[in-house]
Coordinates of C-alpha atoms and ligand atoms in Angstrom, one line a residue:
M1 CA 148.6 31.2 100.5
Q2 CA 152.2 30.4 99.4
K3 CA 153.2 31.3 95.9
I4 CA 154.7 28.2 94.3
I5 CA 155.7 28.3 90.7
L6 CA 156.3 25.2 88.7
T7 CA 156.9 24.6 85.1
G8 CA 158.9 22.3 82.8
D9 CA 159.8 21.0 79.4
R10 CA 160.1 17.6 77.7
P11 CA 163.8 17.1 77.1
T12 CA 163.6 16.0 73.4
G13 CA 165.8 18.6 71.8
N14 CA 167.6 21.9 72.2
L15 CA 165.6 24.9 73.1
H16 CA 165.0 27.5 70.4
L17 CA 163.6 31.0 70.0
G18 CA 160.1 29.7 70.2
H19 CA 160.8 28.5 73.7
Y20 CA 162.6 31.7 74.5
V21 CA 159.6 34.0 73.7
G22 CA 157.0 31.6 74.8
S23 CA 158.4 30.7 78.2
L24 CA 162.0 31.2 79.0
R25 CA 161.9 35.0 78.9
R26 CA 158.9 34.9 81.2
R27 CA 160.6 32.6 83.7
I28 CA 163.6 34.9 83.9
E29 CA 161.4 37.8 84.6
L30 CA 159.6 35.9 87.4
Q31 CA 163.0 34.7 88.8
N32 CA 164.3 38.2 88.8
K33 CA 161.2 39.7 90.4
G34 CA 161.7 37.1 93.2
D35 CA 158.1 37.4 94.3
Y36 CA 157.6 33.7 95.2
D37 CA 158.2 31.1 97.8
E38 CA 159.4 28.4 95.5
F39 CA 160.2 28.1 91.9
Y40 CA 160.6 24.7 90.3
I41 CA 161.6 23.8 86.8
M42 CA 161.2 20.2 85.9
L43 CA 162.8 18.2 83.1
A44 CA 159.9 16.1 82.1
D45 CA 161.8 13.1 81.0
A46 CA 159.2 10.6 82.0
Q47 CA 156.5 12.5 80.1
A48 CA 158.9 12.6 77.1
L49 CA 159.1 8.9 77.2
T50 CA 155.3 8.6 76.7
D51 CA 155.9 9.1 73.0
N52 CA 159.6 8.2 72.8
F53 CA 159.5 4.9 74.5
G54 CA 161.9 3.3 72.2
N55 CA 164.3 6.2 72.4
V56 CA 165.5 6.6 75.9
Q57 CA 168.9 7.6 74.8
K58 CA 167.5 10.7 73.0
V59 CA 165.6 11.8 76.1
R60 CA 168.6 11.1 78.3
D61 CA 171.0 13.2 76.2
N62 CA 168.6 16.0 76.1
V63 CA 168.3 16.3 79.9
L64 CA 171.8 17.7 79.8
N65 CA 171.1 19.8 76.7
V66 CA 168.1 21.4 78.1
M67 CA 169.7 22.0 81.5
L68 CA 172.6 23.8 79.6
D69 CA 170.1 25.9 77.7
Y70 CA 168.2 26.8 80.9
M71 CA 171.4 28.0 82.6
A72 CA 172.8 29.7 79.5
V73 CA 169.7 31.8 79.2
G74 CA 170.1 33.0 82.7
L75 CA 168.0 30.8 84.9
D76 CA 169.8 30.7 88.2
P77 CA 170.1 27.6 90.4
E78 CA 170.3 29.8 93.4
K79 CA 166.8 31.0 92.7
V80 CA 165.2 28.1 90.9
T81 CA 165.1 24.4 91.8
F82 CA 165.8 22.3 88.8
F83 CA 164.8 18.6 89.0
V84 CA 164.3 15.5 86.8
Q85 CA 160.8 14.1 86.8
S86 CA 161.7 10.4 86.7
E87 CA 163.9 10.7 89.9
V88 CA 160.9 11.9 91.9
S89 CA 159.1 8.5 92.2
E90 CA 156.5 10.0 94.5
L91 CA 155.0 11.6 91.4
S92 CA 154.0 8.2 90.1
E93 CA 152.2 7.5 93.3
F94 CA 150.2 10.7 93.0
T95 CA 149.3 9.7 89.4
F96 CA 148.0 6.3 90.5
Y97 CA 145.4 7.8 92.8
F98 CA 144.5 10.7 90.6
M99 CA 143.7 8.2 87.8
N100 CA 140.6 7.3 89.9
L101 CA 139.3 10.8 89.5
V102 CA 139.4 10.9 85.6
T103 CA 137.4 9.0 83.1
L104 CA 138.7 7.6 79.8
S105 CA 136.3 9.8 77.8
R106 CA 137.6 12.9 79.6
L107 CA 141.1 12.0 78.6
E108 CA 140.1 11.3 75.0
R109 CA 138.6 14.8 74.9
N110 CA 141.8 16.6 75.8
P111 CA 142.4 18.9 72.8
T112 CA 146.2 18.9 73.2
V113 CA 146.4 15.2 73.3
K114 CA 144.0 14.9 70.4
E115 CA 146.1 17.3 68.3
E116 CA 149.3 15.5 69.2
L117 CA 147.8 12.2 68.1
K118 CA 146.6 13.7 64.9
Q119 CA 150.0 15.2 64.1
K120 CA 152.2 12.3 65.0
Q121 CA 150.1 9.4 63.8
Q122 CA 152.8 7.3 65.3
F123 CA 150.3 5.2 67.4
G124 CA 147.6 4.7 64.8
E125 CA 144.5 3.3 66.5
S126 CA 146.4 1.7 69.4
I127 CA 147.2 4.5 71.7
P128 CA 149.4 3.5 74.7
M129 CA 147.8 4.2 78.1
G130 CA 150.9 6.0 79.2
F131 CA 150.4 8.5 76.4
L132 CA 146.7 9.0 76.9
T133 CA 147.1 9.5 80.6
Y134 CA 150.0 11.9 80.6
P135 CA 147.7 14.8 81.6
V136 CA 147.1 12.9 84.8
S137 CA 150.8 12.5 85.4
Q138 CA 151.2 16.2 84.6
T139 CA 148.6 16.9 87.3
A140 CA 150.8 15.0 89.7
D141 CA 153.8 17.1 88.6
I142 CA 152.0 20.3 89.5
V143 CA 149.9 19.2 92.5
G144 CA 152.7 17.1 94.0
F145 CA 154.4 20.4 94.8
N146 CA 151.2 22.2 95.5
A147 CA 152.1 24.6 92.8
T148 CA 149.9 27.7 92.5
I149 CA 151.2 29.2 89.3
V150 CA 152.2 27.3 86.2
P151 CA 153.8 29.4 83.5
V152 CA 153.0 27.7 80.2
G153 CA 152.1 28.3 76.6
D154 CA 148.4 28.2 75.6
D155 CA 148.7 24.7 74.2
Q156 CA 149.1 23.6 77.9
L157 CA 145.8 25.2 79.0
P158 CA 143.9 21.9 78.7
M159 CA 146.5 20.3 81.1
I160 CA 146.0 23.0 83.7
E161 CA 142.2 22.6 83.3
Q162 CA 142.6 18.9 83.9
A163 CA 144.7 19.5 87.0
R164 CA 142.1 21.9 88.4
E165 CA 139.3 19.4 87.8
I166 CA 141.3 16.6 89.6
V167 CA 142.1 18.9 92.5
R168 CA 138.4 19.9 92.8
S169 CA 137.3 16.2 92.8
F170 CA 140.0 15.3 95.3
N171 CA 139.1 18.1 97.7
N172 CA 135.4 17.3 97.4
L173 CA 136.0 13.7 98.3
Y174 CA 138.8 14.0 101.0
G175 CA 138.6 17.6 102.2
E176 CA 140.7 20.7 101.3
T177 CA 144.1 19.3 100.4
F178 CA 145.5 20.9 97.3
Y179 CA 145.4 24.3 95.6
E180 CA 143.8 24.7 92.2
P181 CA 146.8 25.8 90.0
K182 CA 146.5 28.7 87.7
A183 CA 148.2 29.0 84.3
F184 CA 150.4 32.0 83.6
L185 CA 150.5 32.8 79.9
P186 CA 153.2 34.6 77.8
E187 CA 152.9 38.4 77.4
S188 CA 151.2 38.5 74.1
E189 CA 149.6 36.3 71.5
S190 CA 152.4 36.7 69.1
C191 CA 154.6 35.0 71.7
Y192 CA 152.3 32.1 72.2
R193 CA 153.4 30.3 69.1
L194 CA 156.4 31.8 67.3
V195 CA 156.2 30.9 63.7
G196 CA 159.1 29.0 62.2
T197 CA 161.6 30.6 59.8
D198 CA 159.6 29.1 56.9
G199 CA 156.5 31.0 58.0
K200 CA 154.7 27.8 58.8
A201 CA 152.7 27.1 61.9
K202 CA 155.0 26.8 64.9
M203 CA 158.8 26.7 65.3
S204 CA 159.3 23.1 65.8
K205 CA 162.2 20.7 65.7
S206 CA 160.4 18.2 63.5
L207 CA 159.7 20.9 60.8
G208 CA 163.3 22.0 60.8
N209 CA 162.4 25.7 60.9
C210 CA 164.1 26.6 64.2
I211 CA 166.7 29.1 65.3
Y212 CA 168.4 27.5 68.3
L213 CA 169.7 29.3 71.3
K214 CA 173.1 27.6 70.7
D215 CA 173.2 28.4 67.0
E216 CA 176.5 29.8 65.7
P217 CA 176.5 33.3 64.1
E218 CA 176.7 31.9 60.6
E219 CA 173.7 29.5 61.1
I220 CA 171.6 32.4 62.5
K221 CA 172.5 34.5 59.5
Q222 CA 171.7 31.9 57.0
K223 CA 168.4 31.1 58.6
V224 CA 167.4 34.7 58.7
F225 CA 168.4 35.4 55.1
S226 CA 166.4 32.5 53.9
M227 CA 163.3 33.5 55.8
Y228 CA 159.9 33.5 54.2
T229 CA 158.7 37.1 53.4
D230 CA 156.0 38.2 50.9
P231 CA 156.2 36.1 47.8
N232 CA 154.7 39.0 45.7
H233 CA 157.4 41.5 46.8
I234 CA 159.7 40.8 44.0
H235 CA 161.3 44.1 43.2
V236 CA 162.4 46.6 45.8
E237 CA 159.9 49.1 44.5
D238 CA 156.9 46.7 44.8
P239 CA 154.6 47.3 47.7
G240 CA 155.0 44.5 50.2
K241 CA 152.8 42.8 52.8
V242 CA 153.7 42.9 56.4
E243 CA 151.0 40.5 57.7
G244 CA 152.2 36.9 57.4
N245 CA 155.7 38.2 56.5
T246 CA 157.9 36.2 58.8
V247 CA 160.6 38.9 59.1
F248 CA 158.0 41.4 60.4
T249 CA 156.4 38.8 62.7
Y250 CA 159.9 38.4 64.2
L251 CA 160.5 42.1 64.4
D252 CA 157.2 42.5 66.2
V253 CA 158.4 40.1 68.8
F254 CA 162.1 40.9 69.1
S255 CA 162.8 44.5 68.0
K256 CA 163.1 47.2 70.6
P257 CA 163.1 51.0 70.0
E258 CA 166.8 51.1 70.8
D259 CA 167.6 48.7 67.9
F260 CA 166.5 51.3 65.4
E261 CA 168.9 53.8 66.7
K262 CA 171.7 51.3 66.7
Y263 CA 171.2 49.4 63.5
L264 CA 168.7 51.3 61.4
P265 CA 168.8 55.0 62.3
E266 CA 166.9 56.0 59.1
Y267 CA 163.7 54.8 60.8
K268 CA 162.4 55.9 64.1
N269 CA 160.4 52.8 64.9
L270 CA 158.8 49.6 63.5
D271 CA 155.7 51.4 62.3
E272 CA 157.8 53.6 60.1
L273 CA 159.6 50.6 58.7
K274 CA 156.4 48.8 58.1
S275 CA 154.8 51.6 56.2
H276 CA 157.8 52.0 54.0
Y277 CA 157.6 48.3 53.2
E278 CA 153.9 48.6 52.4
R279 CA 154.4 51.7 50.2
G280 CA 157.2 50.0 48.3
G281 CA 160.9 50.9 48.0
L282 CA 162.2 48.8 50.8
G283 CA 164.0 45.6 50.0
D284 CA 163.9 42.3 51.9
M285 CA 167.6 42.4 52.3
K286 CA 167.5 45.4 54.5
I287 CA 164.9 44.1 56.9
K288 CA 166.6 40.8 57.1
K289 CA 169.9 42.4 57.9
F290 CA 168.2 44.4 60.6
L291 CA 166.6 41.3 62.1
N292 CA 169.9 39.4 61.9
N293 CA 171.6 42.1 63.9
I294 CA 168.9 41.9 66.6
L295 CA 169.0 38.1 66.8
Q296 CA 172.8 38.0 66.8
E297 CA 172.8 40.4 69.8
L298 CA 170.2 38.4 71.6
I299 CA 171.8 35.0 71.1
A300 CA 175.5 35.7 71.4
P301 CA 175.7 35.9 75.2
I302 CA 173.5 32.8 75.6
R303 CA 175.7 30.9 73.2
E304 CA 178.8 32.0 75.0
R305 CA 177.6 31.2 78.5
R306 CA 176.5 27.8 77.2
K307 CA 180.0 27.1 75.8
V308 CA 181.4 27.7 79.3
L309 CA 178.9 25.5 81.0
E310 CA 179.4 22.7 78.4
Q311 CA 183.0 22.4 79.6
N312 CA 181.8 21.2 82.9
P313 CA 178.8 18.8 82.6
D314 CA 179.5 17.3 86.0
K315 CA 178.8 20.6 87.7
V316 CA 175.6 20.9 85.8
F317 CA 174.5 17.4 86.8
E318 CA 175.4 18.2 90.4
I319 CA 173.0 21.2 90.3
L320 CA 170.3 18.9 88.9
R321 CA 171.0 16.2 91.5
A322 CA 170.8 18.6 94.4
G323 CA 167.6 20.2 93.1
T324 CA 166.0 16.8 92.6
E325 CA 166.9 15.8 96.1
K326 CA 165.2 18.9 97.4
A327 CA 162.1 18.4 95.2
R328 CA 161.8 14.8 96.3
K329 CA 161.5 15.8 99.9
V330 CA 158.8 18.2 99.1
A331 CA 156.8 15.7 97.0
Y332 CA 157.2 13.1 99.7
K333 CA 155.8 15.4 102.4
N334 CA 152.8 16.3 100.1
L335 CA 152.3 12.6 99.3
I336 CA 152.0 11.7 103.0
K337 CA 149.5 14.5 103.5
M338 CA 147.5 13.3 100.5
K339 CA 147.4 9.7 101.8
T340 CA 146.6 10.8 105.3
N341 CA 143.7 12.8 104.0
M342 CA 142.5 9.8 102.0
G343 CA 142.8 7.5 105.0
I344 CA 145.4 5.2 103.5
N345 CA 147.9 5.6 106.3
Y346 CA 147.8 2.3 108.2
F347 CA 150.8 2.5 110.5
N348 CA 150.6 5.8 112.2
Ligands
LIG401 N1 153.7 19.2 78.9 C1 154.8 20.1 79.0 C2 155.4 20.4 77.6 O1 155.2 19.6 76.7 C3 155.9 19.7 80.0 C4 155.4 19.5 81.4 C5 155.3 18.3 82.0 C6 154.9 20.5 82.3 N2 154.9 18.5 83.3 C7 154.6 19.8 83.5 C8 154.7 21.9 82.2 C9 154.1 20.5 84.6 C10 154.2 22.5 83.3 C11 153.9 21.8 84.5 O2 156.0 21.3 77.4

């Protein structure tokens, strides 16, 4: 069996630290390991339009933004095929046939779709078919490339389950044609859903609690210094709580043993820092400065690479165009295979 990796993002805004720990870091690891036959990363612009239909310009602008973020973070077009979903029309054709294998009630039960509908409320009771059926189109994105491994966050598990069900139904009806894809989750649960700088649920553009990969040093600093900590830790000598304290949540995710040596040599490791905080006598300022140093070091090279790439958007678009051309050929080949197995090939 070939190892085909495919994943993607909706281009609706710049990528932030939540994307970094939840998926980008993992993708770079996979890329550098090189243990795969193909690795596709898709800009899911068509999917983004399912809830941004009146705002094509936003999606369009963010195709470039997200591509810049991808490349700035170190994803390498020599090793990864980047493509735009809407330019691979074959995917719509897959979707059309896969729709026959899913019921309306099954789509209405999809937990991620349900959650999105609840949070956004933008559609009220009249949900557009395009939005409700995007999990079918996402199945096409995956199965159209016969992807075997799909690196995603846990919110995407229902999509992978839906894809697996469709593949099973298809193979039952028309014979073994597609693989059942497997999700590949982030390293640890703390990376699934990085909390925002306000300590609220998830880092998310709409909540305005993000640290972006393109943020300037001053922005990062200001966001770290206004982070939510423990509201009862008022004086330095007060004992403080570590659980639910955003600064410590971030330190759990981002700090490495070397960082202590470099920026906070009074402590050997995070456990020591935590126990001092819990005992009392350690101020918020100190832990925030430490976190700021760590994040500055992480983001600086990304921001700098991005600035260089931004100078030459034509080059970035050319990479995307070439990747899309390649992806389209693969999807076409798989589409013909699908239609042949279904028996809807009349002229050959
Ligand atoms: N739904 C994904 C997201 O919101 C984006 C996406 C579209 C995707 N098609 C995909 C992810 C196929 C993995 C595989 O982030």
